[in-house]
JSON list of C-alpha atoms in Angstrom, two decimals:
[
{"chain": "L", "resi": 624, "resn": "ARG", "atom": "CA", "xyz": [-4.03, 28.08, -7.87]},
{"chain": "L", "resi": 625, "resn": "ARG", "atom": "CA", "xyz": [-4.02, 24.30, -7.94]},
{"chain": "L", "resi": 626, "resn": "ARG", "atom": "CA", "xyz": [-2.96, 24.23, -4.31]},
{"chain": "L", "resi": 627, "resn": "TYR", "atom": "CA", "xyz": [-6.11, 26.11, -3.33]},
{"chain": "L", "resi": 628, "resn": "ALA", "atom": "CA", "xyz": [-8.31, 23.90, -5.49]},
{"chain": "L", "resi": 629, "resn": "MET", "atom": "CA", "xyz": [-6.90, 20.80, -3.82]},
{"chain": "L", "resi": 630, "resn": "GLU", "atom": "CA", "xyz": [-7.52, 22.29, -0.41]},
{"chain": "L", "resi": 631, "resn": "VAL", "atom": "CA", "xyz": [-11.11, 22.79, -1.31]},
{"chain": "L", "resi": 632, "resn": "ALA", "atom": "CA", "xyz": [-11.32, 19.17, -2.70]},
{"chain": "L", "resi": 633, "resn": "VAL", "atom": "CA", "xyz": [-9.86, 17.80, 0.54]},
{"chain": "L", "resi": 634, "resn": "ALA", "atom": "CA", "xyz": [-12.36, 19.80, 2.57]},
{"chain": "L", "resi": 635, "resn": "VAL", "atom": "CA", "xyz": [-15.26, 18.35, 0.61]},
{"chain": "L", "resi": 636, "resn": "LEU", "atom": "CA", "xyz": [-13.75, 14.87, 1.05]},
{"chain": "L", "resi": 637, "resn": "GLY", "atom": "CA", "xyz": [-12.84, 14.85, 4.70]},
{"chain": "L", "resi": 638, "resn": "LYS", "atom": "CA", "xyz": [-12.55, 18.02, 6.77]},
{"chain": "L", "resi": 639, "resn": "THR", "atom": "CA", "xyz": [-15.98, 18.42, 8.18]},
{"chain": "L", "resi": 640, "resn": "LEU", "atom": "CA", "xyz": [-18.78, 16.43, 9.77]},
{"chain": "L", "resi": 641, "resn": "ASN", "atom": "CA", "xyz": [-20.74, 16.66, 6.53]},
{"chain": "L", "resi": 642, "resn": "SER", "atom": "CA", "xyz": [-17.79, 15.58, 4.41]},
{"chain": "L", "resi": 643, "resn": "ARG", "atom": "CA", "xyz": [-18.08, 12.69, 2.03]},
{"chain": "L", "resi": 644, "resn": "LEU", "atom": "CA", "xyz": [-15.74, 10.53, 4.22]},
{"chain": "L", "resi": 645, "resn": "PHE", "atom": "CA", "xyz": [-17.72, 11.18, 7.36]},
{"chain": "L", "resi": 646, "resn": "SER", "atom": "CA", "xyz": [-21.05, 10.64, 5.66]},
{"chain": "L", "resi": 647, "resn": "LYS", "atom": "CA", "xyz": [-19.86, 7.33, 4.19]},
{"chain": "L", "resi": 648, "resn": "PHE", "atom": "CA", "xyz": [-17.91, 5.74, 7.05]},
{"chain": "L", "resi": 649, "resn": "VAL", "atom": "CA", "xyz": [-19.64, 7.17, 10.10]},
{"chain": "L", "resi": 650, "resn": "ASP", "atom": "CA", "xyz": [-23.22, 7.79, 9.04]},
{"chain": "L", "resi": 651, "resn": "GLU", "atom": "CA", "xyz": [-23.86, 5.19, 6.31]},
{"chain": "L", "resi": 652, "resn": "LEU", "atom": "CA", "xyz": [-21.49, 2.20, 6.98]},
{"chain": "L", "resi": 653, "resn": "ALA", "atom": "CA", "xyz": [-21.04, 2.94, 10.72]},
{"chain": "L", "resi": 654, "resn": "ILE", "atom": "CA", "xyz": [-17.56, 1.34, 10.71]},
{"chain": "L", "resi": 655, "resn": "SER", "atom": "CA", "xyz": [-15.45, 4.30, 11.84]},
{"chain": "L", "resi": 656, "resn": "ARG", "atom": "CA", "xyz": [-15.54, 7.38, 14.01]},
{"chain": "L", "resi": 657, "resn": "TYR", "atom": "CA", "xyz": [-12.23, 8.77, 12.83]},
{"chain": "L", "resi": 658, "resn": "VAL", "atom": "CA", "xyz": [-11.92, 9.84, 9.17]},
{"chain": "L", "resi": 659, "resn": "GLY", "atom": "CA", "xyz": [-10.40, 12.66, 7.31]},
{"chain": "L", "resi": 660, "resn": "ALA", "atom": "CA", "xyz": [-8.29, 14.01, 4.50]},
{"chain": "L", "resi": 661, "resn": "GLU", "atom": "CA", "xyz": [-5.18, 16.14, 4.20]},
{"chain": "L", "resi": 662, "resn": "TYR", "atom": "CA", "xyz": [-3.24, 17.82, 1.41]},
{"chain": "L", "resi": 663, "resn": "ASP", "atom": "CA", "xyz": [0.42, 18.80, 1.88]},
{"chain": "L", "resi": 664, "resn": "SER", "atom": "CA", "xyz": [1.04, 21.40, -0.78]},
{"chain": "L", "resi": 665, "resn": "VAL", "atom": "CA", "xyz": [4.79, 21.35, -0.10]},
{"chain": "L", "resi": 666, "resn": "GLU", "atom": "CA", "xyz": [5.17, 17.64, -0.75]},
{"chain": "L", "resi": 667, "resn": "GLY", "atom": "CA", "xyz": [2.19, 17.45, -3.13]},
{"chain": "L", "resi": 668, "resn": "ALA", "atom": "CA", "xyz": [0.84, 14.56, -1.03]},
{"chain": "L", "resi": 669, "resn": "PHE", "atom": "CA", "xyz": [-2.82, 13.75, -0.62]},
{"chain": "L", "resi": 670, "resn": "THR", "atom": "CA", "xyz": [-3.93, 11.60, 2.35]},
{"chain": "L", "resi": 671, "resn": "GLY", "atom": "CA", "xyz": [-7.30, 10.15, 3.07]},
{"chain": "L", "resi": 672, "resn": "PHE", "atom": "CA", "xyz": [-7.69, 8.16, 6.26]},
{"chain": "L", "resi": 673, "resn": "VAL", "atom": "CA", "xyz": [-10.20, 5.88, 7.92]},
{"chain": "L", "resi": 674, "resn": "ALA", "atom": "CA", "xyz": [-9.72, 4.16, 11.29]},
{"chain": "L", "resi": 675, "resn": "ALA", "atom": "CA", "xyz": [-11.54, 0.86, 11.16]},
{"chain": "L", "resi": 676, "resn": "SER", "atom": "CA", "xyz": [-11.40, -2.38, 13.06]},
{"chain": "L", "resi": 677, "resn": "ALA", "atom": "CA", "xyz": [-9.51, -5.33, 11.53]},
{"chain": "L", "resi": 678, "resn": "LYS", "atom": "CA", "xyz": [-12.67, -7.03, 10.42]},
{"chain": "L", "resi": 679, "resn": "ASN", "atom": "CA", "xyz": [-13.83, -3.91, 8.60]},
{"chain": "L", "resi": 680, "resn": "ILE", "atom": "CA", "xyz": [-10.63, -3.18, 6.71]},
{"chain": "L", "resi": 681, "resn": "PRO", "atom": "CA", "xyz": [-11.75, -4.88, 3.46]},
{"chain": "L", "resi": 682, "resn": "VAL", "atom": "CA", "xyz": [-15.01, -2.93, 3.48]},
{"chain": "L", "resi": 683, "resn": "ALA", "atom": "CA", "xyz": [-13.21, 0.29, 4.34]},
{"chain": "L", "resi": 684, "resn": "ARG", "atom": "CA", "xyz": [-10.63, -0.20, 1.57]},
{"chain": "L", "resi": 685, "resn": "ARG", "atom": "CA", "xyz": [-13.31, -0.83, -1.11]},
{"chain": "L", "resi": 686, "resn": "ALA", "atom": "CA", "xyz": [-15.47, 2.05, 0.09]},
{"chain": "L", "resi": 687, "resn": "LEU", "atom": "CA", "xyz": [-12.50, 4.48, 0.16]},
{"chain": "L", "resi": 688, "resn": "GLN", "atom": "CA", "xyz": [-11.50, 3.44, -3.37]},
{"chain": "L", "resi": 689, "resn": "ASP", "atom": "CA", "xyz": [-15.09, 3.94, -4.57]},
{"chain": "L", "resi": 690, "resn": "LEU", "atom": "CA", "xyz": [-15.41, 7.29, -2.84]},
{"chain": "L", "resi": 691, "resn": "LEU", "atom": "CA", "xyz": [-12.16, 8.54, -4.39]},
{"chain": "L", "resi": 692, "resn": "ALA", "atom": "CA", "xyz": [-13.12, 7.23, -7.83]},
{"chain": "L", "resi": 693, "resn": "GLU", "atom": "CA", "xyz": [-16.41, 8.99, -7.56]},
{"chain": "L", "resi": 694, "resn": "LEU", "atom": "CA", "xyz": [-14.74, 12.24, -6.66]},
{"chain": "L", "resi": 695, "resn": "VAL", "atom": "CA", "xyz": [-12.43, 11.97, -9.67]},
{"chain": "L", "resi": 696, "resn": "GLN", "atom": "CA", "xyz": [-15.16, 10.88, -12.08]},
{"chain": "L", "resi": 697, "resn": "ARG", "atom": "CA", "xyz": [-18.07, 13.05, -11.01]},
{"chain": "L", "resi": 698, "resn": "GLY", "atom": "CA", "xyz": [-16.36, 15.83, -9.17]},
{"chain": "L", "resi": 699, "resn": "ILE", "atom": "CA", "xyz": [-17.99, 18.11, -6.66]},
{"chain": "L", "resi": 700, "resn": "ASN", "atom": "CA", "xyz": [-21.02, 20.33, -6.95]},
{"chain": "L", "resi": 701, "resn": "ARG", "atom": "CA", "xyz": [-21.56, 24.04, -6.35]},
{"chain": "L", "resi": 702, "resn": "ASP", "atom": "CA", "xyz": [-23.09, 23.49, -2.85]},
{"chain": "L", "resi": 703, "resn": "GLU", "atom": "CA", "xyz": [-20.10, 21.41, -1.72]},
{"chain": "L", "resi": 704, "resn": "LEU", "atom": "CA", "xyz": [-17.77, 24.07, -3.13]},
{"chain": "L", "resi": 705, "resn": "GLU", "atom": "CA", "xyz": [-19.42, 26.88, -1.12]},
{"chain": "L", "resi": 706, "resn": "ILE", "atom": "CA", "xyz": [-19.57, 24.88, 2.11]},
{"chain": "L", "resi": 707, "resn": "ALA", "atom": "CA", "xyz": [-15.88, 23.92, 1.82]},
{"chain": "L", "resi": 708, "resn": "LYS", "atom": "CA", "xyz": [-14.77, 27.49, 1.01]},
{"chain": "L", "resi": 709, "resn": "ARG", "atom": "CA", "xyz": [-16.68, 28.88, 4.04]},
{"chain": "L", "resi": 710, "resn": "PHE", "atom": "CA", "xyz": [-15.17, 26.18, 6.24]},
{"chain": "L", "resi": 711, "resn": "LEU", "atom": "CA", "xyz": [-11.57, 26.93, 5.04]},
{"chain": "L", "resi": 712, "resn": "VAL", "atom": "CA", "xyz": [-11.93, 30.71, 5.30]},
{"chain": "L", "resi": 713, "resn": "GLY", "atom": "CA", "xyz": [-13.51, 30.34, 8.75]},
{"chain": "L", "resi": 714, "resn": "CYS", "atom": "CA", "xyz": [-10.68, 28.11, 9.93]},
{"chain": "L", "resi": 715, "resn": "ASP", "atom": "CA", "xyz": [-8.12, 30.60, 8.63]},
{"chain": "L", "resi": 716, "resn": "ILE", "atom": "CA", "xyz": [-9.80, 33.49, 10.45]},
{"chain": "L", "resi": 717, "resn": "VAL", "atom": "CA", "xyz": [-9.86, 31.50, 13.72]},
{"chain": "L", "resi": 718, "resn": "GLN", "atom": "CA", "xyz": [-6.26, 30.44, 13.38]},
{"chain": "L", "resi": 719, "resn": "ASN", "atom": "CA", "xyz": [-5.23, 34.07, 12.85]},
{"chain": "L", "resi": 720, "resn": "GLU", "atom": "CA", "xyz": [-6.50, 34.75, 16.35]},
{"chain": "L", "resi": 721, "resn": "GLN", "atom": "CA", "xyz": [-3.60, 32.66, 17.70]},
{"chain": "L", "resi": 722, "resn": "ASN", "atom": "CA", "xyz": [-0.15, 34.11, 17.67]},
{"chain": "L", "resi": 723, "resn": "GLN", "atom": "CA", "xyz": [1.60, 30.80, 17.17]},
{"chain": "L", "resi": 724, "resn": "LYS", "atom": "CA", "xyz": [-0.56, 29.80, 14.20]},
{"chain": "L", "resi": 725, "resn": "THR", "atom": "CA", "xyz": [-0.08, 33.22, 12.58]},
{"chain": "L", "resi": 726, "resn": "ALA", "atom": "CA", "xyz": [3.69, 33.05, 13.07]},
{"chain": "L", "resi": 727, "resn": "GLU", "atom": "CA", "xyz": [3.81, 29.54, 11.56]},
{"chain": "L", "resi": 728, "resn": "LYS", "atom": "CA", "xyz": [1.71, 30.60, 8.64]},
{"chain": "L", "resi": 729, "resn": "TYR", "atom": "CA", "xyz": [3.98, 33.54, 7.77]},
{"chain": "L", "resi": 730, "resn": "ALA", "atom": "CA", "xyz": [7.13, 31.55, 8.40]},
{"chain": "L", "resi": 731, "resn": "LEU", "atom": "CA", "xyz": [6.10, 28.77, 6.06]},
{"chain": "L", "resi": 732, "resn": "ALA", "atom": "CA", "xyz": [4.88, 31.28, 3.45]},
{"chain": "L", "resi": 733, "resn": "GLU", "atom": "CA", "xyz": [8.25, 33.05, 3.50]},
{"chain": "L", "resi": 734, "resn": "LEU", "atom": "CA", "xyz": [10.23, 29.76, 3.49]},
{"chain": "L", "resi": 735, "resn": "PHE", "atom": "CA", "xyz": [8.33, 28.34, 0.49]},
{"chain": "L", "resi": 736, "resn": "GLY", "atom": "CA", "xyz": [7.31, 31.44, -1.35]},
{"chain": "L", "resi": 737, "resn": "LYS", "atom": "CA", "xyz": [6.43, 34.93, -0.16]},
{"chain": "L", "resi": 738, "resn": "ALA", "atom": "CA", "xyz": [4.92, 36.12, 3.03]},
{"chain": "L", "resi": 739, "resn": "GLU", "atom": "CA", "xyz": [2.37, 38.10, 1.06]},
{"chain": "L", "resi": 740, "resn": "ASP", "atom": "CA", "xyz": [0.85, 34.72, -0.01]},
{"chain": "L", "resi": 741, "resn": "ALA", "atom": "CA", "xyz": [-0.29, 34.19, 3.56]},
{"chain": "L", "resi": 742, "resn": "GLU", "atom": "CA", "xyz": [-2.35, 37.38, 3.41]},
{"chain": "L", "resi": 743, "resn": "LYS", "atom": "CA", "xyz": [-4.08, 36.29, 0.20]},
{"chain": "L", "resi": 744, "resn": "TYR", "atom": "CA", "xyz": [-5.16, 32.83, 1.39]},
{"chain": "L", "resi": 745, "resn": "CYS", "atom": "CA", "xyz": [-8.86, 33.69, 1.93]},
{"chain": "L", "resi": 746, "resn": "THR", "atom": "CA", "xyz": [-9.10, 35.59, -1.29]},
{"chain": "L", "resi": 747, "resn": "ARG", "atom": "CA", "xyz": [-7.54, 32.70, -3.23]},
{"chain": "L", "resi": 748, "resn": "ILE", "atom": "CA", "xyz": [-9.78, 30.12, -1.57]},
{"chain": "L", "resi": 749, "resn": "GLU", "atom": "CA", "xyz": [-12.85, 32.27, -2.31]},
{"chain": "L", "resi": 750, "resn": "SER", "atom": "CA", "xyz": [-11.90, 32.48, -6.01]},
{"chain": "L", "resi": 751, "resn": "VAL", "atom": "CA", "xyz": [-11.68, 28.71, -6.57]},
{"chain": "L", "resi": 752, "resn": "THR", "atom": "CA", "xyz": [-14.16, 27.35, -9.02]},
{"chain": "L", "resi": 753, "resn": "VAL", "atom": "CA", "xyz": [-15.96, 23.94, -9.31]},
{"chain": "L", "resi": 754, "resn": "ASP", "atom": "CA", "xyz": [-14.04, 23.28, -12.52]},
{"chain": "L", "resi": 755, "resn": "GLU", "atom": "CA", "xyz": [-10.68, 23.99, -10.83]},
{"chain": "L", "resi": 756, "resn": "VAL", "atom": "CA", "xyz": [-11.47, 21.66, -8.01]},
{"chain": "L", "resi": 757, "resn": "ASN", "atom": "CA", "xyz": [-12.58, 18.85, -10.30]},
{"chain": "L", "resi": 758, "resn": "GLU", "atom": "CA", "xyz": [-9.47, 19.25, -12.45]},
{"chain": "L", "resi": 759, "resn": "ALA", "atom": "CA", "xyz": [-7.13, 19.20, -9.47]},
{"chain": "L", "resi": 760, "resn": "ALA", "atom": "CA", "xyz": [-8.86, 16.04, -8.08]},
{"chain": "L", "resi": 761, "resn": "ARG", "atom": "CA", "xyz": [-8.45, 14.28, -11.42]},
{"chain": "L", "resi": 762, "resn": "ASP", "atom": "CA", "xyz": [-4.70, 15.24, -11.51]},
{"chain": "L", "resi": 763, "resn": "PHE", "atom": "CA", "xyz": [-3.86, 14.44, -7.85]},
{"chain": "L", "resi": 764, "resn": "ILE", "atom": "CA", "xyz": [-6.13, 11.58, -6.79]},
{"chain": "L", "resi": 765, "resn": "ASN", "atom": "CA", "xyz": [-5.81, 8.01, -8.14]},
{"chain": "L", "resi": 766, "resn": "ALA", "atom": "CA", "xyz": [-8.17, 5.58, -6.45]},
{"chain": "L", "resi": 767, "resn": "ASN", "atom": "CA", "xyz": [-6.20, 2.64, -7.92]},
{"chain": "L", "resi": 768, "resn": "LYS", "atom": "CA", "xyz": [-2.89, 3.67, -6.33]},
{"chain": "L", "resi": 769, "resn": "LEU", "atom": "CA", "xyz": [-3.60, 3.56, -2.60]},
{"chain": "L", "resi": 770, "resn": "LEU", "atom": "CA", "xyz": [-1.14, 2.98, 0.13]},
{"chain": "L", "resi": 771, "resn": "ILE", "atom": "CA", "xyz": [-2.96, 1.27, 2.96]},
{"chain": "L", "resi": 772, "resn": "LEU", "atom": "CA", "xyz": [-1.35, 1.55, 6.40]},
{"chain": "L", "resi": 773, "resn": "ILE", "atom": "CA", "xyz": [-2.69, -0.91, 8.96]},
{"chain": "L", "resi": 774, "resn": "THR", "atom": "CA", "xyz": [-1.74, -0.60, 12.62]},
{"chain": "L", "resi": 775, "resn": "LYS", "atom": "CA", "xyz": [-2.63, -2.82, 15.50]},
{"chain": "L", "resi": 776, "resn": "GLY", "atom": "CA", "xyz": [-4.14, -1.05, 18.47]}
]
């Protein structure tokens, strides 16, 4: 269940154009056009990313730490939960239209668990609660332990 709660948390944080990362870095600060978040349930790895120019890296780092700390401390609300769940279920439905994505989904489910789990994805996402998302965010996200990767373009 925690996997699905983290997927919802990551969607709220950085999967959509109304995500917290997009709102902060693109709309408010205007220092990036490429932001997002990922959660690898196999590795248990959470990734948040912001592409910023060298001069904006200190601002981006501080803003990312603040955003993550706020997510951990205050959590998400019911509206964010529902938007994220609709987004994730919609993405799953669209991906099931592609043979390659469907095959990958079932292969990974079989490799790391059971193929039946792939069929229950939407039901499990839809059953996630605000409390579960907030608990998972507190357990998996630490704003004080960030690995910052800087590449030169």
